[in-house]
């Protein structure tokens, strides 16, 4: 069956209409948007060294040395992730209907007779305010 042309309304900042060729299942034959296009509408955030260090502490990880190439690279990667999240939050989803797909319980890997959630937390060796406490292999400075 030949491709069909469909008119799609996309809402990313502004409202505009684009023609897209689709297959039998309604899937566009070519990409209809790009991450680069989305990110170009949002300024790059800055992440302080103190915030990066704090994220490492919360994750029980060792932060890179201040001013090192590793720190600069990691800050850049984290700033791009923050930029992506903030740009996605700006997408206008008004009028877009949610699409859901539910797996049967046996496919999702969950079983009602398996312990989960608060029960597992109750059996943890150490907790604080409803969270697991994990010992780090380093001392706080």
Tab-separated table of N, CA and C in Angstrom:
chain	number	residue	atom	x	y	z
A	1	UNK	N	0.846	-1.167	0.000
A	1	UNK	CA	0.000	0.000	0.000
A	1	UNK	C	0.900	1.241	0.000
A	2	UNK	N	0.642	2.241	-0.835
A	2	UNK	CA	1.484	3.435	-0.897
A	2	UNK	C	1.343	4.277	0.363
A	3	UNK	N	2.386	5.073	0.682
A	3	UNK	CA	2.293	5.939	1.863
A	3	UNK	C	1.166	6.949	1.723
A	4	UNK	N	0.618	7.326	2.838
A	4	UNK	CA	-0.455	8.289	2.890
A	4	UNK	C	0.084	9.598	3.449
A	5	UNK	N	-0.440	10.715	2.997
A	5	UNK	CA	-0.060	11.997	3.572
A	5	UNK	C	-1.118	12.395	4.573
A	6	UNK	N	-0.664	12.769	5.752
A	6	UNK	CA	-1.586	13.181	6.802
A	6	UNK	C	-1.167	14.560	7.287
A	7	UNK	N	-2.118	15.340	7.688
A	7	UNK	CA	-1.814	16.654	8.252
A	7	UNK	C	-1.819	16.512	9.767
A	8	UNK	N	-0.706	16.887	10.369
A	8	UNK	CA	-0.541	16.769	11.802
A	8	UNK	C	-0.361	18.151	12.408
A	9	UNK	N	-0.961	18.376	13.536
A	9	UNK	CA	-0.766	19.631	14.242
A	9	UNK	C	0.186	19.368	15.395
A	10	UNK	N	1.335	20.038	15.393
A	10	UNK	CA	2.322	19.893	16.454
A	10	UNK	C	2.299	21.134	17.317
A	11	UNK	N	2.442	20.959	18.616
A	11	UNK	CA	2.481	22.110	19.513
A	11	UNK	C	3.805	22.098	20.254
A	12	UNK	N	4.748	22.836	19.765
A	12	UNK	CA	6.020	23.033	20.455
A	12	UNK	C	6.245	24.535	20.436
A	13	UNK	N	5.823	25.186	21.489
A	13	UNK	CA	5.911	26.636	21.546
A	13	UNK	C	4.814	27.281	20.724
A	14	UNK	N	4.890	27.204	19.417
A	14	UNK	CA	3.898	27.795	18.520
A	14	UNK	C	3.085	26.695	17.869
A	15	UNK	N	1.934	27.045	17.370
A	15	UNK	CA	1.066	26.085	16.687
A	15	UNK	C	1.333	26.164	15.191
A	16	UNK	N	1.640	25.042	14.573
A	16	UNK	CA	1.832	25.026	13.136
A	16	UNK	C	1.405	23.674	12.584
A	17	UNK	N	1.134	23.619	11.282
A	17	UNK	CA	0.666	22.407	10.628
A	17	UNK	C	1.714	21.936	9.639
A	18	UNK	N	1.960	20.619	9.635
A	18	UNK	CA	2.978	20.033	8.778
A	18	UNK	C	2.390	18.808	8.085
A	19	UNK	N	2.764	18.571	6.824
A	19	UNK	CA	2.349	17.354	6.128
A	19	UNK	C	3.393	16.263	6.364
A	20	UNK	N	2.932	15.065	6.708
A	20	UNK	CA	3.823	13.932	6.955
A	20	UNK	C	3.311	12.715	6.196
A	21	UNK	N	4.237	11.986	5.579
A	21	UNK	CA	3.856	10.708	4.977
A	21	UNK	C	3.900	9.654	6.073
A	22	UNK	N	2.872	8.798	6.092
A	22	UNK	CA	2.790	7.763	7.115
A	22	UNK	C	2.631	6.398	6.465
A	23	UNK	N	2.948	5.345	7.237
A	23	UNK	CA	2.762	3.984	6.736
A	23	UNK	C	1.351	3.498	7.072
A	24	UNK	N	1.088	2.205	6.835
A	24	UNK	CA	-0.244	1.629	7.073
A	24	UNK	C	-0.703	1.757	8.523
A	25	UNK	N	0.262	1.796	9.453
A	25	UNK	CA	-0.077	1.865	10.876
A	25	UNK	C	-0.159	3.297	11.392
A	26	UNK	N	0.074	4.264	10.512
A	26	UNK	CA	0.014	5.659	10.933
A	26	UNK	C	1.317	6.197	11.469
A	27	UNK	N	2.408	5.437	11.302
A	27	UNK	CA	3.718	5.869	11.783
A	27	UNK	C	4.382	6.722	10.704
A	28	UNK	N	4.861	7.930	11.056
A	28	UNK	CA	5.527	8.769	10.057
A	28	UNK	C	6.744	8.056	9.455
A	29	UNK	N	6.938	8.231	8.142
A	29	UNK	CA	8.064	7.599	7.457
A	29	UNK	C	9.376	8.326	7.716
A	30	UNK	N	9.299	9.593	8.090
A	30	UNK	CA	10.486	10.390	8.402
A	30	UNK	C	10.273	11.052	9.759
A	31	UNK	N	11.361	11.406	10.452
A	31	UNK	CA	11.201	12.094	11.744
A	31	UNK	C	10.364	13.358	11.596
A	32	UNK	N	9.543	13.640	12.589
A	32	UNK	CA	8.672	14.813	12.543
A	32	UNK	C	9.197	15.960	13.393
A	33	UNK	N	10.206	15.710	14.224
A	33	UNK	CA	10.821	16.740	15.046
A	33	UNK	C	12.180	16.217	15.493
A	34	UNK	N	12.973	17.077	16.083
A	34	UNK	CA	14.289	16.648	16.565
A	34	UNK	C	14.544	17.207	17.955
A	35	UNK	N	15.379	16.521	18.708
A	35	UNK	CA	15.759	16.996	20.034
A	35	UNK	C	16.489	18.336	19.890
A	36	UNK	N	17.339	18.445	18.877
A	36	UNK	CA	18.069	19.696	18.646
A	36	UNK	C	17.096	20.859	18.455
A	37	UNK	N	16.049	20.628	17.674
A	37	UNK	CA	15.032	21.661	17.433
A	37	UNK	C	14.348	22.054	18.737
A	38	UNK	N	14.027	21.067	19.546
A	38	UNK	CA	13.379	21.317	20.829
A	38	UNK	C	14.298	22.113	21.744
A	39	UNK	N	15.563	21.704	21.827
A	39	UNK	CA	16.497	22.356	22.734
A	39	UNK	C	16.865	23.766	22.284
A	40	UNK	N	16.783	24.043	21.001
A	40	UNK	CA	17.153	25.369	20.513
A	40	UNK	C	16.230	26.452	21.061
A	41	UNK	N	15.070	26.059	21.564
A	41	UNK	CA	14.119	27.031	22.094
A	41	UNK	C	14.326	27.279	23.588
A	42	UNK	N	15.303	26.623	24.205
A	42	UNK	CA	15.493	26.764	25.644
A	42	UNK	C	16.951	27.108	25.941
A	43	UNK	N	17.205	28.109	26.778
A	43	UNK	CA	18.595	28.484	27.076
A	43	UNK	C	19.311	27.414	27.904
A	44	UNK	N	20.625	27.358	27.754
A	44	UNK	CA	21.421	26.380	28.494
A	44	UNK	C	21.559	26.826	29.947
A	45	UNK	N	21.153	25.979	30.897
A	45	UNK	CA	21.286	26.333	32.312
A	45	UNK	C	22.741	26.187	32.770
A	46	UNK	N	23.046	26.746	33.924
A	46	UNK	CA	24.382	26.557	34.501
A	46	UNK	C	24.236	25.809	35.819
A	47	UNK	N	25.157	24.921	36.051
A	47	UNK	CA	25.171	24.100	37.252
A	47	UNK	C	26.428	24.471	38.027
A	48	UNK	N	26.268	24.871	39.273
A	48	UNK	CA	27.428	25.274	40.070
A	48	UNK	C	28.213	24.046	40.529
A	49	UNK	N	29.482	24.276	40.839
A	49	UNK	CA	30.318	23.192	41.360
A	49	UNK	C	29.768	22.676	42.678
A	50	UNK	N	29.216	23.591	43.483
A	50	UNK	CA	28.640	23.184	44.774
A	50	UNK	C	27.451	22.245	44.572
A	51	UNK	N	26.607	22.541	43.577
A	51	UNK	CA	25.454	21.680	43.298
A	51	UNK	C	25.913	20.324	42.791
A	52	UNK	N	26.918	20.313	41.929
A	52	UNK	CA	27.450	19.049	41.417
A	52	UNK	C	28.016	18.208	42.559
A	53	UNK	N	28.740	18.852	43.463
A	53	UNK	CA	29.292	18.149	44.630
A	53	UNK	C	28.166	17.601	45.500
A	54	UNK	N	27.124	18.396	45.698
A	54	UNK	CA	25.990	17.955	46.518
A	54	UNK	C	25.285	16.753	45.886
A	55	UNK	N	25.125	16.761	44.570
A	55	UNK	CA	24.512	15.613	43.883
A	55	UNK	C	25.347	14.355	44.091
A	56	UNK	N	26.663	14.507	44.068
A	56	UNK	CA	27.532	13.361	44.312
A	56	UNK	C	27.380	12.858	45.749
A	57	UNK	N	27.303	13.779	46.700
A	57	UNK	CA	27.125	13.384	48.099
A	57	UNK	C	25.820	12.621	48.292
A	58	UNK	N	24.746	13.136	47.700
A	58	UNK	CA	23.444	12.472	47.828
A	58	UNK	C	23.443	11.089	47.188
A	59	UNK	N	24.300	10.905	46.192
A	59	UNK	CA	24.385	9.620	45.499
A	59	UNK	C	25.455	8.713	46.100
A	60	UNK	N	26.103	9.174	47.161
A	60	UNK	CA	27.205	8.443	47.793
A	60	UNK	C	28.316	8.162	46.787
A	61	UNK	N	28.597	9.167	45.936
A	61	UNK	CA	29.664	9.067	44.944
A	61	UNK	C	30.744	10.085	45.255
A	62	UNK	N	31.934	9.822	44.767
A	62	UNK	CA	33.023	10.783	44.934
A	62	UNK	C	32.950	11.818	43.817
A	63	UNK	N	32.917	13.097	44.193
A	63	UNK	CA	32.877	14.128	43.151
A	63	UNK	C	34.243	14.270	42.480
A	64	UNK	N	34.266	14.714	41.240
A	64	UNK	CA	35.550	14.950	40.580
A	64	UNK	C	36.252	16.141	41.231
A	65	UNK	N	37.555	16.234	41.040
A	65	UNK	CA	38.307	17.356	41.604
A	65	UNK	C	37.814	18.661	41.010
A	66	UNK	N	37.719	19.690	41.860
A	66	UNK	CA	37.266	20.998	41.391
A	66	UNK	C	38.230	21.525	40.336
A	67	UNK	N	37.651	22.006	39.217
A	67	UNK	CA	38.449	22.573	38.141
A	67	UNK	C	39.058	21.563	37.186
A	68	UNK	N	38.806	20.264	37.426
A	68	UNK	CA	39.382	19.230	36.566
A	68	UNK	C	38.609	19.119	35.255
A	69	UNK	N	39.230	18.489	34.274
A	69	UNK	CA	38.573	18.244	32.987
A	69	UNK	C	37.337	17.378	33.202
A	70	UNK	N	37.457	16.395	34.098
A	70	UNK	CA	36.328	15.500	34.395
A	70	UNK	C	35.133	16.292	34.947
A	71	UNK	N	35.402	17.255	35.844
A	71	UNK	CA	34.322	18.067	36.404
A	71	UNK	C	33.659	18.905	35.310
A	72	UNK	N	34.463	19.527	34.449
A	72	UNK	CA	33.914	20.350	33.369
A	72	UNK	C	33.051	19.520	32.424
A	73	UNK	N	33.532	18.316	32.087
A	73	UNK	CA	32.778	17.436	31.193
A	73	UNK	C	31.456	17.010	31.838
A	74	UNK	N	31.527	16.609	33.098
A	74	UNK	CA	30.335	16.153	33.813
A	74	UNK	C	29.323	17.285	33.977
A	75	UNK	N	29.807	18.490	34.311
A	75	UNK	CA	28.904	19.639	34.432
A	75	UNK	C	28.203	19.908	33.104
A	76	UNK	N	28.949	19.846	32.004
A	76	UNK	CA	28.355	20.069	30.683
A	76	UNK	C	27.280	19.051	30.363
A	77	UNK	N	27.541	17.780	30.672
A	77	UNK	CA	26.559	16.723	30.424
A	77	UNK	C	25.312	16.915	31.286
A	78	UNK	N	25.520	17.259	32.557
A	78	UNK	CA	24.387	17.471	33.462
A	78	UNK	C	23.569	18.689	33.024
A	79	UNK	N	24.246	19.760	32.575
A	79	UNK	CA	23.537	20.952	32.103
A	79	UNK	C	22.679	20.633	30.884
A	80	UNK	N	23.179	19.789	29.994
A	80	UNK	CA	22.387	19.401	28.818
A	80	UNK	C	21.178	18.565	29.218
A	81	UNK	N	21.334	17.693	30.222
A	81	UNK	CA	20.188	16.906	30.703
A	81	UNK	C	19.136	17.816	31.336
A	82	UNK	N	19.588	18.779	32.123
A	82	UNK	CA	18.657	19.727	32.746
A	82	UNK	C	17.948	20.527	31.655
A	83	UNK	N	18.692	20.937	30.649
A	83	UNK	CA	18.120	21.692	29.531
A	83	UNK	C	17.035	20.883	28.820
A	84	UNK	N	17.307	19.593	28.591
A	84	UNK	CA	16.330	18.725	27.945
A	84	UNK	C	15.059	18.614	28.788
A	85	UNK	N	15.218	18.380	30.082
A	85	UNK	CA	14.052	18.247	30.961
A	85	UNK	C	13.233	19.536	30.971
A	86	UNK	N	13.905	20.670	31.094
A	86	UNK	CA	13.194	21.946	31.122
A	86	UNK	C	12.495	22.225	29.794
A	87	UNK	N	13.142	21.898	28.680
A	87	UNK	CA	12.518	22.112	27.364
A	87	UNK	C	11.299	21.219	27.188
A	88	UNK	N	11.376	19.976	27.622
A	88	UNK	CA	10.238	19.055	27.511
A	88	UNK	C	9.080	19.546	28.374
A	89	UNK	N	9.386	20.129	29.521
A	89	UNK	CA	8.322	20.656	30.383
A	89	UNK	C	7.566	21.803	29.715
A	90	UNK	N	8.195	22.493	28.752
A	90	UNK	CA	7.554	23.612	28.062
A	90	UNK	C	6.642	23.182	26.918
A	91	UNK	N	6.717	21.920	26.510
A	91	UNK	CA	5.911	21.453	25.387
A	91	UNK	C	4.433	21.519	25.758
A	92	UNK	N	3.654	22.145	24.902
A	92	UNK	CA	2.222	22.281	25.124
A	92	UNK	C	1.542	20.962	24.753
A	93	UNK	N	1.019	20.273	25.741
A	93	UNK	CA	0.352	18.991	25.497
A	93	UNK	C	-1.167	19.110	25.592
A	94	UNK	N	-1.669	20.331	25.607
A	94	UNK	CA	-3.116	20.534	25.672
A	94	UNK	C	-3.775	19.900	24.450
A	95	UNK	N	-4.753	19.083	24.675
A	95	UNK	CA	-5.471	18.436	23.586
A	95	UNK	C	-4.839	17.134	23.119
A	96	UNK	N	-3.682	16.780	23.672
A	96	UNK	CA	-3.032	15.519	23.312
A	96	UNK	C	-3.564	14.444	24.250
A	97	UNK	N	-4.090	13.392	23.683
A	97	UNK	CA	-4.665	12.328	24.491
A	97	UNK	C	-3.572	11.361	24.934
A	98	UNK	N	-3.578	10.973	26.210
A	98	UNK	CA	-2.556	10.036	26.693
A	98	UNK	C	-2.660	8.690	25.988
A	99	UNK	N	-1.520	8.098	25.747
A	99	UNK	CA	-1.457	6.764	25.170
A	99	UNK	C	-0.895	5.849	26.238
A	100	UNK	N	-1.596	4.786	26.530
A	100	UNK	CA	-1.108	3.862	27.550
A	100	UNK	C	-1.086	2.449	26.997
A	101	UNK	N	-0.219	1.666	27.579
A	101	UNK	CA	-0.128	0.257	27.229
A	101	UNK	C	0.156	-0.481	28.516
A	102	UNK	N	-0.716	-1.374	28.886
A	102	UNK	CA	-0.545	-2.096	30.136
A	102	UNK	C	-0.106	-3.521	29.855
A	103	UNK	N	0.950	-3.928	30.579
A	103	UNK	CA	1.410	-5.305	30.490
A	103	UNK	C	0.671	-6.147	31.519
A	104	UNK	N	0.354	-7.375	31.169
A	104	UNK	CA	-0.202	-8.260	32.198
A	104	UNK	C	0.811	-8.402	33.332
A	105	UNK	N	0.346	-8.616	34.560
A	105	UNK	CA	1.226	-8.671	35.727
A	105	UNK	C	2.410	-9.613	35.549
A	106	UNK	N	2.193	-10.765	34.941
A	106	UNK	CA	3.284	-11.724	34.793
A	106	UNK	C	4.361	-11.212	33.837
A	107	UNK	N	3.997	-10.371	32.876
A	107	UNK	CA	4.983	-9.807	31.960
A	107	UNK	C	5.718	-8.639	32.590
A	108	UNK	N	5.078	-7.916	33.476
A	108	UNK	CA	5.697	-6.756	34.097
A	108	UNK	C	6.720	-7.168	35.151
A	109	UNK	N	6.723	-8.442	35.532
A	109	UNK	CA	7.692	-8.916	36.510
A	109	UNK	C	7.231	-8.762	37.950
A	110	UNK	N	5.984	-8.395	38.165
A	110	UNK	CA	5.477	-8.216	39.511
A	110	UNK	C	4.480	-9.317	39.845
A	111	UNK	N	4.495	-9.695	41.071
A	111	UNK	CA	3.558	-10.695	41.548
A	111	UNK	C	3.027	-10.215	42.889
A	112	UNK	N	1.753	-10.427	43.137
A	112	UNK	CA	1.156	-9.938	44.378
A	112	UNK	C	1.717	-10.625	45.610
A	113	UNK	N	2.272	-11.839	45.462
A	113	UNK	CA	2.805	-12.541	46.623
A	113	UNK	C	4.274	-12.201	46.899
A	114	UNK	N	4.875	-11.341	46.083
A	114	UNK	CA	6.253	-10.916	46.308
A	114	UNK	C	6.264	-9.652	47.163
A	115	UNK	N	7.189	-9.570	48.143
A	115	UNK	CA	7.258	-8.356	48.961
A	115	UNK	C	7.712	-7.162	48.131
A	116	UNK	N	7.184	-5.995	48.475
A	116	UNK	CA	7.573	-4.784	47.755
A	116	UNK	C	7.296	-3.567	48.623
A	117	UNK	N	7.668	-2.390	48.129
A	117	UNK	CA	7.339	-1.122	48.757
A	117	UNK	C	7.776	-0.997	50.195
A	118	UNK	N	6.851	-0.546	51.035
A	118	UNK	CA	7.152	-0.271	52.457
A	118	UNK	C	7.599	-1.531	53.202
A	119	UNK	N	7.100	-2.682	52.791
A	119	UNK	CA	7.497	-3.927	53.449
A	119	UNK	C	9.003	-4.127	53.345
A	120	UNK	N	9.561	-3.880	52.172
A	120	UNK	CA	11.004	-4.032	51.995
A	120	UNK	C	11.759	-3.013	52.830
A	121	UNK	N	11.251	-1.799	52.913
A	121	UNK	CA	11.896	-0.757	53.699
A	121	UNK	C	11.898	-1.121	55.180
A	122	UNK	N	10.833	-1.764	55.630
A	122	UNK	CA	10.755	-2.181	57.033
A	122	UNK	C	11.843	-3.190	57.385
A	123	UNK	N	12.323	-3.936	56.414
A	123	UNK	CA	13.337	-4.956	56.663
A	123	UNK	C	14.761	-4.475	56.400
A	124	UNK	N	14.925	-3.198	56.072
A	124	UNK	CA	16.257	-2.653	55.799
A	124	UNK	C	17.040	-2.528	57.098
A	125	UNK	N	18.343	-2.707	57.007
A	125	UNK	CA	19.199	-2.596	58.184
A	125	UNK	C	19.151	-1.180	58.757
A	126	UNK	N	19.179	-0.156	57.872
A	126	UNK	CA	19.138	1.233	58.330
A	126	UNK	C	18.263	2.062	57.401
A	127	UNK	N	17.406	2.893	58.011
A	127	UNK	CA	16.579	3.827	57.230
A	127	UNK	C	16.571	5.172	57.942
A	128	UNK	N	16.186	6.203	57.185
A	128	UNK	CA	16.039	7.541	57.749
A	128	UNK	C	14.943	8.250	56.969
A	129	UNK	N	13.890	8.645	57.659
A	129	UNK	CA	12.773	9.366	57.037
A	129	UNK	C	12.196	8.645	55.824
A	130	UNK	N	12.083	7.331	55.884
A	130	UNK	CA	11.472	6.570	54.803
A	130	UNK	C	12.405	6.260	53.644
A	131	UNK	N	13.714	6.448	53.838
A	131	UNK	CA	14.695	6.142	52.798
A	131	UNK	C	15.722	5.150	53.343
A	132	UNK	N	16.309	4.372	52.449
A	132	UNK	CA	17.400	3.485	52.824
A	132	UNK	C	18.628	4.329	53.162
A	133	UNK	N	19.400	3.906	54.137
A	133	UNK	CA	20.678	4.542	54.454
A	133	UNK	C	21.768	3.591	53.981
A	134	UNK	N	22.652	4.112	53.138
A	134	UNK	CA	23.724	3.308	52.573
A	134	UNK	C	25.047	3.876	53.053
A	135	UNK	N	25.890	3.020	53.618
A	135	UNK	CA	27.202	3.462	54.059
A	135	UNK	C	28.084	3.743	52.864
A	136	UNK	N	28.818	4.832	52.954
A	136	UNK	CA	29.752	5.200	51.896
A	136	UNK	C	31.142	4.719	52.294
A	137	UNK	N	31.990	4.493	51.297
A	137	UNK	CA	33.348	4.055	51.604
A	137	UNK	C	34.277	5.237	51.857
A	138	UNK	N	33.722	6.413	52.026
A	138	UNK	CA	34.553	7.582	52.284
A	138	UNK	C	33.970	8.379	53.443
A	139	UNK	N	34.809	9.181	54.036
A	139	UNK	CA	34.376	10.022	55.141
A	139	UNK	C	34.041	11.396	54.621
A	140	UNK	N	33.119	12.054	55.299
A	140	UNK	CA	32.798	13.440	54.940
A	140	UNK	C	33.950	14.329	55.371
A	141	UNK	N	34.168	15.342	54.573
A	141	UNK	CA	35.273	16.249	54.860
A	141	UNK	C	34.784	17.458	55.599
